[in-house]
Short mmCIF file of C-alpha atoms in Angstrom, two decimals:
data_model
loop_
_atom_site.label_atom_id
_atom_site.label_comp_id
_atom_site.label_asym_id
_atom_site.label_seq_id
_atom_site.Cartn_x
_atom_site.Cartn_y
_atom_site.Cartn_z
CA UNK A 1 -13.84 -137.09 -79.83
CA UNK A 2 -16.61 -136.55 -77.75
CA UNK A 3 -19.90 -138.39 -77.19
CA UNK A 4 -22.55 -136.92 -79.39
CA UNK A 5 -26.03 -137.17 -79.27
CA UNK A 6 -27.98 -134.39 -81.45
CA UNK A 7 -30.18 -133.04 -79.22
CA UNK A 8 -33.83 -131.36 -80.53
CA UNK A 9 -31.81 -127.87 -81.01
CA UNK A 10 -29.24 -129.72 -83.00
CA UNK A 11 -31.48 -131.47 -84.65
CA UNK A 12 -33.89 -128.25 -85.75
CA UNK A 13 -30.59 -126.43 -86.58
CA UNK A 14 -29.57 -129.01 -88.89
CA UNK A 15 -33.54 -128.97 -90.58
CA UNK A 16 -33.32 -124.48 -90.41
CA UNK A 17 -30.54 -124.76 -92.83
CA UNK A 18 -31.57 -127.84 -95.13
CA UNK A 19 -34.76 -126.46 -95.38
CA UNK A 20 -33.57 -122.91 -96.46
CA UNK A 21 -31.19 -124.79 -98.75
CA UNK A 22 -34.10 -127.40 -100.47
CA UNK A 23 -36.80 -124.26 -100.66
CA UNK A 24 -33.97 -122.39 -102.44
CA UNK A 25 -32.70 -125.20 -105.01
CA UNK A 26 -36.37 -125.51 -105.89
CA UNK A 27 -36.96 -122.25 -107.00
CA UNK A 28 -33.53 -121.81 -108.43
CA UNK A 29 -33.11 -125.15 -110.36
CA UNK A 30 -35.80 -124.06 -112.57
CA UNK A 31 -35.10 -120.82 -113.88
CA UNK A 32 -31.29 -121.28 -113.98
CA UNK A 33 -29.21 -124.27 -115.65
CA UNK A 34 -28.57 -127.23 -113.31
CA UNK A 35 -24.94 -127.48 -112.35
CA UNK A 36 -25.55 -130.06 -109.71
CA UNK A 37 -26.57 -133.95 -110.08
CA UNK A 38 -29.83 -134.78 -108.36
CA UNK A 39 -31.32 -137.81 -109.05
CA UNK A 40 -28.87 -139.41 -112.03
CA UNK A 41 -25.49 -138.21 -113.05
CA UNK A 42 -24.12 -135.81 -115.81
CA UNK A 43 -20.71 -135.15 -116.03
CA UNK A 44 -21.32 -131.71 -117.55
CA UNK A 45 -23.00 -130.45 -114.76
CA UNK A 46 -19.95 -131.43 -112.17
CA UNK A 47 -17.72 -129.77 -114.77
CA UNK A 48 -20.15 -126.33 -114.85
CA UNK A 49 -20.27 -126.43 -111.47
CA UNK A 50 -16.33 -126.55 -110.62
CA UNK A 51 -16.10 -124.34 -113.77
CA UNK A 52 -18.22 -121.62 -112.23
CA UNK A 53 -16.26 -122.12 -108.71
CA UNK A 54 -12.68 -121.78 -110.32
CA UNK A 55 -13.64 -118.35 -112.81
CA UNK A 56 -15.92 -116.70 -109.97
CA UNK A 57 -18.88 -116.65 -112.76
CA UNK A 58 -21.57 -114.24 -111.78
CA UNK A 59 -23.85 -116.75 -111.44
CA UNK A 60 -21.64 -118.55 -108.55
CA UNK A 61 -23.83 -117.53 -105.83
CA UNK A 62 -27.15 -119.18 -107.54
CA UNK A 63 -25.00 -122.39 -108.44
CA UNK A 64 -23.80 -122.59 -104.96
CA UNK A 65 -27.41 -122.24 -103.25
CA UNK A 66 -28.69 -124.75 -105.98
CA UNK A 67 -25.76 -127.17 -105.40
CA UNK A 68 -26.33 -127.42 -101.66
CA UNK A 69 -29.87 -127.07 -101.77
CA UNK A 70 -30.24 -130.41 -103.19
CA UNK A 71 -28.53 -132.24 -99.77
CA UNK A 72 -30.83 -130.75 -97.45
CA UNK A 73 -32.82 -134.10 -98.50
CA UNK A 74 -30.01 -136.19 -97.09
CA UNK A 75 -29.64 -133.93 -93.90
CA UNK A 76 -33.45 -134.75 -93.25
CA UNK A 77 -33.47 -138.86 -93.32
CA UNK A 78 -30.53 -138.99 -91.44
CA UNK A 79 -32.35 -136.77 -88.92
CA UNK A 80 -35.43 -138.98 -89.76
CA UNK A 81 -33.42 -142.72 -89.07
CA UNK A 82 -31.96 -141.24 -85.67
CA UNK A 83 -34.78 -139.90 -84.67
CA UNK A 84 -36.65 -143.08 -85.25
CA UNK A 85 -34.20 -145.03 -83.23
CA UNK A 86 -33.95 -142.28 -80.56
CA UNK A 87 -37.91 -142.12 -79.96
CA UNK A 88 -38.65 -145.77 -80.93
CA UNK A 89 -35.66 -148.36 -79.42
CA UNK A 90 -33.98 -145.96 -77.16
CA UNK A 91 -36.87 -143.83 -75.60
CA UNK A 92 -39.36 -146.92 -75.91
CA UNK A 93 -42.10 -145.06 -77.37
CA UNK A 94 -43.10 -147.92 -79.71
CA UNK A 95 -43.63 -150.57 -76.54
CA UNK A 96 -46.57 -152.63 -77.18
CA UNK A 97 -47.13 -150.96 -81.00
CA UNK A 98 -48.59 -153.40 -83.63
CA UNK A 99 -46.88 -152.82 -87.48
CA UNK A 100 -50.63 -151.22 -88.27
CA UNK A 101 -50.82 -148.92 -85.22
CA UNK A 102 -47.13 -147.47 -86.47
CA UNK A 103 -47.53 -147.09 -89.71
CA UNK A 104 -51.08 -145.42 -89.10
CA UNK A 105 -49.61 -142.60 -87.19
CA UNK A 106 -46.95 -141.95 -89.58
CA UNK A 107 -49.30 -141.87 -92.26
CA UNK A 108 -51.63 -139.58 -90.71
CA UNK A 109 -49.15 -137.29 -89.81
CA UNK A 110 -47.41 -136.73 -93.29
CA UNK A 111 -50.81 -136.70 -94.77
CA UNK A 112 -52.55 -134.03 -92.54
CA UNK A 113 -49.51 -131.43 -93.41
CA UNK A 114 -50.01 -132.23 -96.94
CA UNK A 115 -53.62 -132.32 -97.52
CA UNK A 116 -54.48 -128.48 -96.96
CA UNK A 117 -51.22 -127.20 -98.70
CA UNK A 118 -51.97 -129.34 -101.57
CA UNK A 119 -55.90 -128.30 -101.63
CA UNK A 120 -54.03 -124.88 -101.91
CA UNK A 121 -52.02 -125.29 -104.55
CA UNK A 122 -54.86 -126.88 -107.02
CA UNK A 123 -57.24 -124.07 -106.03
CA UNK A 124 -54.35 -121.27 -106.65
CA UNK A 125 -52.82 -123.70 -110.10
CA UNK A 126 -56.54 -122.91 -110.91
CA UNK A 127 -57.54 -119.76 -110.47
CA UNK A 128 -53.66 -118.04 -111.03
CA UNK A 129 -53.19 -120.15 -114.34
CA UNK A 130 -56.00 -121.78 -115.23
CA UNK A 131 -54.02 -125.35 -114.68
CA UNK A 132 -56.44 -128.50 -113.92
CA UNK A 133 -55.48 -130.65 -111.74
CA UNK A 134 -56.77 -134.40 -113.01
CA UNK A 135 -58.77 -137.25 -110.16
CA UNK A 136 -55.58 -139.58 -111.12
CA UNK A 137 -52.53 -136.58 -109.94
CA UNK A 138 -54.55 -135.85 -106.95
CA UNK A 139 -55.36 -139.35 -105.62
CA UNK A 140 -51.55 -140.26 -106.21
CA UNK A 141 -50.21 -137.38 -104.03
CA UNK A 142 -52.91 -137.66 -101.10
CA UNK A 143 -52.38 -141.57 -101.20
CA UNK A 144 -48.96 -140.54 -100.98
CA UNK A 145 -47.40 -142.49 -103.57
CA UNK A 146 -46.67 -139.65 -106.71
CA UNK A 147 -42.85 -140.30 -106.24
CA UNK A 148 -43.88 -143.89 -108.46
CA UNK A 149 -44.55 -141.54 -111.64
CA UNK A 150 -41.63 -138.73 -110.97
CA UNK A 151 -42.18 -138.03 -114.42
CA UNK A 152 -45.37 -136.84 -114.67
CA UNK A 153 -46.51 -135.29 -110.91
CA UNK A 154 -46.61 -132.20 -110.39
CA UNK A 155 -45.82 -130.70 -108.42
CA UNK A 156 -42.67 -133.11 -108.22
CA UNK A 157 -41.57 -131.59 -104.73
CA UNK A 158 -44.33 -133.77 -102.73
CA UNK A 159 -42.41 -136.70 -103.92
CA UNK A 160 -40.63 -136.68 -100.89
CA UNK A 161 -43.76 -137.78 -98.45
CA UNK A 162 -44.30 -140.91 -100.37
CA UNK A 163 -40.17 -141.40 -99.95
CA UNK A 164 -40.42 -140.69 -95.95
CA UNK A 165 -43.86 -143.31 -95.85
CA UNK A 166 -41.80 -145.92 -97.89
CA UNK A 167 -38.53 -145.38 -95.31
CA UNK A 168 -41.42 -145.53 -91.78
CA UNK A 169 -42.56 -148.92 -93.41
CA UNK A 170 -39.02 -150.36 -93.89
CA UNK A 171 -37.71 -149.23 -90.31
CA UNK A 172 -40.02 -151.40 -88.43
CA UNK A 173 -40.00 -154.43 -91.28
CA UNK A 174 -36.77 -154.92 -91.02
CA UNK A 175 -34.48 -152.29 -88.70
CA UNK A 176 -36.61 -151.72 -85.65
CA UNK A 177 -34.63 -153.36 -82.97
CA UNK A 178 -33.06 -155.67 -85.16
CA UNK A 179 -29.22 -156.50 -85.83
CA UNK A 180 -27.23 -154.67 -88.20
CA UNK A 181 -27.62 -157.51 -90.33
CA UNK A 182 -31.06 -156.46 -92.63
CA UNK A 183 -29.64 -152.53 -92.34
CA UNK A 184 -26.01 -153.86 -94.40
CA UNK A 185 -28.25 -155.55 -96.48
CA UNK A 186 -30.57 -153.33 -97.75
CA UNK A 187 -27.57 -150.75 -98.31
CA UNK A 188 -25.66 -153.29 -100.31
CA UNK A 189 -28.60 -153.63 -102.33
CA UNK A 190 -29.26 -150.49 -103.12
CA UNK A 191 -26.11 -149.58 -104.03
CA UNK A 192 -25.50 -152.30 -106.12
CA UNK A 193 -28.61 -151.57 -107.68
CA UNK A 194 -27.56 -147.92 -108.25
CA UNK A 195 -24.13 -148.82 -109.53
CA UNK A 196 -25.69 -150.93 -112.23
CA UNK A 197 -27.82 -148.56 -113.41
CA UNK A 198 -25.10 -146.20 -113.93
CA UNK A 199 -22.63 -148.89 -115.49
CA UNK A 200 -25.76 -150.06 -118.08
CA UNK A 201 -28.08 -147.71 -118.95
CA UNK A 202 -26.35 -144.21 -119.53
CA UNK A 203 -29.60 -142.18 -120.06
CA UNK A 204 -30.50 -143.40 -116.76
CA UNK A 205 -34.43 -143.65 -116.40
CA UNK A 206 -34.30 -146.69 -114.31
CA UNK A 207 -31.77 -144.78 -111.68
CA UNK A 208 -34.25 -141.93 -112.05
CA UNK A 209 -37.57 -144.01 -110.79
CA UNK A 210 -34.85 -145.55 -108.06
CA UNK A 211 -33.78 -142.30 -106.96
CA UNK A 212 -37.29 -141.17 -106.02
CA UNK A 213 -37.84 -144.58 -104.06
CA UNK A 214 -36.48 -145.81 -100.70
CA UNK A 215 -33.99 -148.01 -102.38
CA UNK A 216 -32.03 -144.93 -103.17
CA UNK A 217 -32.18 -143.09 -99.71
CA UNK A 218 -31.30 -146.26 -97.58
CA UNK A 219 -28.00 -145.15 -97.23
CA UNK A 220 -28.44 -141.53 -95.07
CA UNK A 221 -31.69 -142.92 -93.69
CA UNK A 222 -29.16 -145.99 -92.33
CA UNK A 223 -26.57 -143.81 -91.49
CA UNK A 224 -28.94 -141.98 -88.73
CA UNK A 225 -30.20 -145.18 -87.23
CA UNK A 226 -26.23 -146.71 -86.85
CA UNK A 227 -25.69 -143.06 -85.40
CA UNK A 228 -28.22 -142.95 -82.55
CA UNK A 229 -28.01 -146.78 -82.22
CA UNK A 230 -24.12 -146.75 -81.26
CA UNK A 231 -23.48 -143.64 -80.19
CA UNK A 232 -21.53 -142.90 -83.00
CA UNK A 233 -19.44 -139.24 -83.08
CA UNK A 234 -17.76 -137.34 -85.67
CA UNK A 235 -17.32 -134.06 -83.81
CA UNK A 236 -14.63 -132.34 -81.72
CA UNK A 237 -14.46 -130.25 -78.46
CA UNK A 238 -11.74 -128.01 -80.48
CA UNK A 239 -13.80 -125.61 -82.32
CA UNK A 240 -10.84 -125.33 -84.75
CA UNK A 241 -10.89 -129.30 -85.55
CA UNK A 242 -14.88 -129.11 -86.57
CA UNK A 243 -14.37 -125.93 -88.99
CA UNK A 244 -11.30 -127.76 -90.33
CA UNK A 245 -13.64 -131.32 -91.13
CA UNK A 246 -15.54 -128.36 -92.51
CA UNK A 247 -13.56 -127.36 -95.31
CA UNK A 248 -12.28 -130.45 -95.71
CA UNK A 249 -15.76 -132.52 -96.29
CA UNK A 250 -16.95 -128.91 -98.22
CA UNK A 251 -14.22 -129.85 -100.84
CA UNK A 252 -14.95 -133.58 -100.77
CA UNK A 253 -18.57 -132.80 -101.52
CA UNK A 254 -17.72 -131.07 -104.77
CA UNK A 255 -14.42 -132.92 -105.83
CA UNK A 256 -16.58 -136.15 -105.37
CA UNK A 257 -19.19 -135.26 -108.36
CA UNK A 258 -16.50 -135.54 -110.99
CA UNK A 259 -17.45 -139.46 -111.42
CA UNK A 260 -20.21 -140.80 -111.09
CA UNK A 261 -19.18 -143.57 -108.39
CA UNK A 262 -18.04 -141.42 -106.14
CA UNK A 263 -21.51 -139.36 -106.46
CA UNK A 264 -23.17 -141.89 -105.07
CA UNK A 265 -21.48 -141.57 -101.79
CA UNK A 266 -21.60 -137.51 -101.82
CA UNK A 267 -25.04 -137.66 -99.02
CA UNK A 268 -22.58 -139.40 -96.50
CA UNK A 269 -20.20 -136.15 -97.16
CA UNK A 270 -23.36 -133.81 -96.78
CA UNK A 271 -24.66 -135.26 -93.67
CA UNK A 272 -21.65 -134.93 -92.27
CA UNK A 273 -21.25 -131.08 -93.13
CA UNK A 274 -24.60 -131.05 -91.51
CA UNK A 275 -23.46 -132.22 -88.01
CA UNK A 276 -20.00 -129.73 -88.12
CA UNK A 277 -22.07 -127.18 -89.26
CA UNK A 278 -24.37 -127.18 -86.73
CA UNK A 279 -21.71 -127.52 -83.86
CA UNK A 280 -19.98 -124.12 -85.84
CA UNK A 281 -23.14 -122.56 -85.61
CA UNK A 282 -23.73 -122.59 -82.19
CA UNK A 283 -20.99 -120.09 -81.64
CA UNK A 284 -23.38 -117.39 -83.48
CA UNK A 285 -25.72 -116.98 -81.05
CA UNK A 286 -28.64 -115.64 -83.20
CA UNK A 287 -27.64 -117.11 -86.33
CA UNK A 288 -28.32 -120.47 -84.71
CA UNK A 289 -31.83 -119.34 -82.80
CA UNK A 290 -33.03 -118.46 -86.20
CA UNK A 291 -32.15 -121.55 -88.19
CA UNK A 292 -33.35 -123.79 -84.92
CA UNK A 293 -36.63 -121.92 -84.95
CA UNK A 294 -36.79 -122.60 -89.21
CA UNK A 295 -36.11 -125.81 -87.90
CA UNK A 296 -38.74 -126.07 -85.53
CA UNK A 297 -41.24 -125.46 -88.65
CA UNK A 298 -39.37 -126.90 -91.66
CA UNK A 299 -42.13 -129.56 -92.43
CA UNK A 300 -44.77 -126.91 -92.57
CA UNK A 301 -42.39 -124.63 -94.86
CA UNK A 302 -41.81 -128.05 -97.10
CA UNK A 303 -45.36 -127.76 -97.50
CA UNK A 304 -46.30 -124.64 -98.03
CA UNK A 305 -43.57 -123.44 -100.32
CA UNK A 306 -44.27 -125.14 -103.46
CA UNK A 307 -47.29 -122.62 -103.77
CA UNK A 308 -45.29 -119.83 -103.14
CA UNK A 309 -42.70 -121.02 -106.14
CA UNK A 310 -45.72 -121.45 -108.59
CA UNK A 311 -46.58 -118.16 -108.04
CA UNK A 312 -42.84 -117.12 -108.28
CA UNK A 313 -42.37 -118.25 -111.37
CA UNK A 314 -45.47 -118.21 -113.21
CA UNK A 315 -45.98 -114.23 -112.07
CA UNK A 316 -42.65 -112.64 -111.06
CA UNK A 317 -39.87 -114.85 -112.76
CA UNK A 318 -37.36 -114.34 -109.62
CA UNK A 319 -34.03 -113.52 -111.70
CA UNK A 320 -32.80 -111.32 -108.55
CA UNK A 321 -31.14 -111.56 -104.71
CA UNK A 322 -34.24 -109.85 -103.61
CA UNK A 323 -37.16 -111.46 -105.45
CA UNK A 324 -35.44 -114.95 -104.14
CA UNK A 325 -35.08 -113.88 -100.99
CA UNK A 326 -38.44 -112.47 -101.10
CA UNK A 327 -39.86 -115.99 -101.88
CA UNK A 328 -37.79 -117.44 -98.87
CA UNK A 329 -39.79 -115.20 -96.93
CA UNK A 330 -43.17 -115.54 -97.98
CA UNK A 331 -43.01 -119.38 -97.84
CA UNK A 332 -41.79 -118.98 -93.89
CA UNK A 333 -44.19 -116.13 -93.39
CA UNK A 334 -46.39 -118.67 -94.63
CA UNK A 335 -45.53 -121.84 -93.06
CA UNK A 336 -45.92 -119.86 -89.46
CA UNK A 337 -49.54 -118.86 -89.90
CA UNK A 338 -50.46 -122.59 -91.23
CA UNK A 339 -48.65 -124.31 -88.22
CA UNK A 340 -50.97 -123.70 -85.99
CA UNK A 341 -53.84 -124.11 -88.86
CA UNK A 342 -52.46 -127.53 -88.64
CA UNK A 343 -52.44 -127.67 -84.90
CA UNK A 344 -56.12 -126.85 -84.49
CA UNK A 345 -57.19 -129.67 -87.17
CA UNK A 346 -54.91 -131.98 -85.44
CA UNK A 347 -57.08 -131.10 -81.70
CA UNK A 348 -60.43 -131.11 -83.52
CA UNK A 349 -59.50 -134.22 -85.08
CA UNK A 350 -58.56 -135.99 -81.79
CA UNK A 351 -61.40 -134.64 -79.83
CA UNK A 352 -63.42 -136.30 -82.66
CA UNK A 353 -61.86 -139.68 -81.85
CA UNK A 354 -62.00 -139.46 -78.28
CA UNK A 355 -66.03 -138.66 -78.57
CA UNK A 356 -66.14 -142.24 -80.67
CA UNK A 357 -64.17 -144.09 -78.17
#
């Protein structure tokens, strides 16, 4: 094998297609049956799911974008952990950075791409369907801590923020150029945690609130800081060996949701797909500019395209190829003319601070 490091192409190919995949799931997910496990396990939905794979139902293809959709989340912290280590321990960015200087950036950032697009979404909940959004929802997503009630935010997509600000506070607690020691820790921990829950409780709220916290991400968050730290590689030179780990971990990622053990393991699977995908992609030349350019605006899309699936659902009830792909579309249409929205708040906010300084 060779040395790997994921470059910033690799790295927005990788985002292009988990954020297609997550922007699909969430549109699909609600309108058709679940046949995947997201955040606690049912048997019946890994036995729908290989059910619909071995008779060729006619709903395979929106049970296959659903299925995968919901590991584009895994794809993103592991790009998240090594690009952590990658900027912060082996790039030095961090140098002479107090805990509150850190965890200020990081917070501003995730919470100027969400405050506009969420401003959005209770003006359009409004106005399109007369829904009210109460002080208490509104606080909890711009505070950026909804995913603590997953059962009663909405919309439950922005849970993800709060995830990503409770991952940025861990990383320099207890990982940021520290041993390996706190990072096997917190995994064993969390997976004890989530085997428990699964062993006791069948209906499975407590896994549920753990699922939306960083005690149930540590592991693909973990595996991209090990990754970047020690130069870790899965891939091949032989273009033949990476489609064949291909197939191979495509299989593993389904066979695997047939207990609920296993499933707890499936994000390693996906992340890997992730990494030999991206290496097979790069032999289809514009393929792999598009998805690296998705890439290159896959947090703005994250945050734009719960709107667009309101709308979807609540006006057009997407049933079809083309009103879902039409809803892809809008939401990237979208996401390009608020980047540089974003951009231009960012400057006018910074010119602000430099005046006060």
């Amino acid at each position: 094998m060779q040395k790997h490091i994921i470059s910033t192409s690799d790295s927005n190919s990788m985002r292009g297609v988990a954020i297609v995949l997550i922007v699909l799931h969430n549109l699909i997910h609600i309108f058709h049956p679940l046949k995947e496990n997201e955040f606690f396990y049912h048997p019946h939905n890994a036995s729908g799911f290989l059910n619909s794979l071995h008779t060729f139902s006619d709903t395979l293809w929106l049970d296959i974008l659903s299925y995968l959709g919901w590991y584009g989340v895994a794809a993103f912290l592991f790009l998240s952990g090594y690009g952590l280590v990658r900027k912060y321990e082996i790039g030095g960015s961090a140098a002479g950075e107090s805990f509150f200087q850190f965890m200020k950036y990081q917070v501003k950032k995730i919470f100027l791409l969400l405050f506009l697009p969420y401003l959005c979404y209770i003006l359009v909940s409004y106005l399109c369907f007369g829904t009210q959004t109460s002080v208490w929802q509104a606080l909890s997503h711009l505070c950026l801590v909804a995913n603590f009630w997953p059962n009663q935010i909405t919309p439950g997509i922005y849970w993800f923020f709060g995830l990503m600000v409770q991952l940025y506070l861990c990383y320099y607690l207890f990982f940021f150029k520290k041993s390996i020691l706190p990072l096997l820790v917190v995994n064993v921990v969390s997976l004890v945690a989530m085997v428990l829950c699964i062993y006791y409780d069948q209906r499975y709220p407590l896994l549920y609130f753990i699922r939306h916290q960083c005690l149930g991400w540590f592991l693909p968050f973990s595996l991209g800081i090990l990754y970047a730290r020690y130069n870790l590689s899965i891939v091949f030179e032989a273009y033949w060996k990476n489609l064949l780990m291909f197939i191979v971990g495509s299989a593993l990622l389904i066979y695997a949701n047939v207990n609920a053990y296993l499933w707890l393991f499936t994000p390693v699977v996906s992340i890997a797909l992730a990494i030999y995908g991206c290496e097979l992609l790069k032999k289809l030349k514009y393929s792999n500019q598009l998805v690296i350019y998705l890439g290159s605006i896959s947090a703005f899309i994250y945050a734009i395209h719960p709107i667009v699936r309101m709308v979807f659902l609540g006006k057009i009830h997407p049933q079809t190829m083309l009103s879902i792909f039409l809803y892809l579309l809008i939401s990237i249409l979208l996401a390009m003319a608020y980047k540089p929205v974003h951009g231009m708040i960012c400057k006018l906010l910074n010119k602000a601070k430099d005046k006060k300084e």
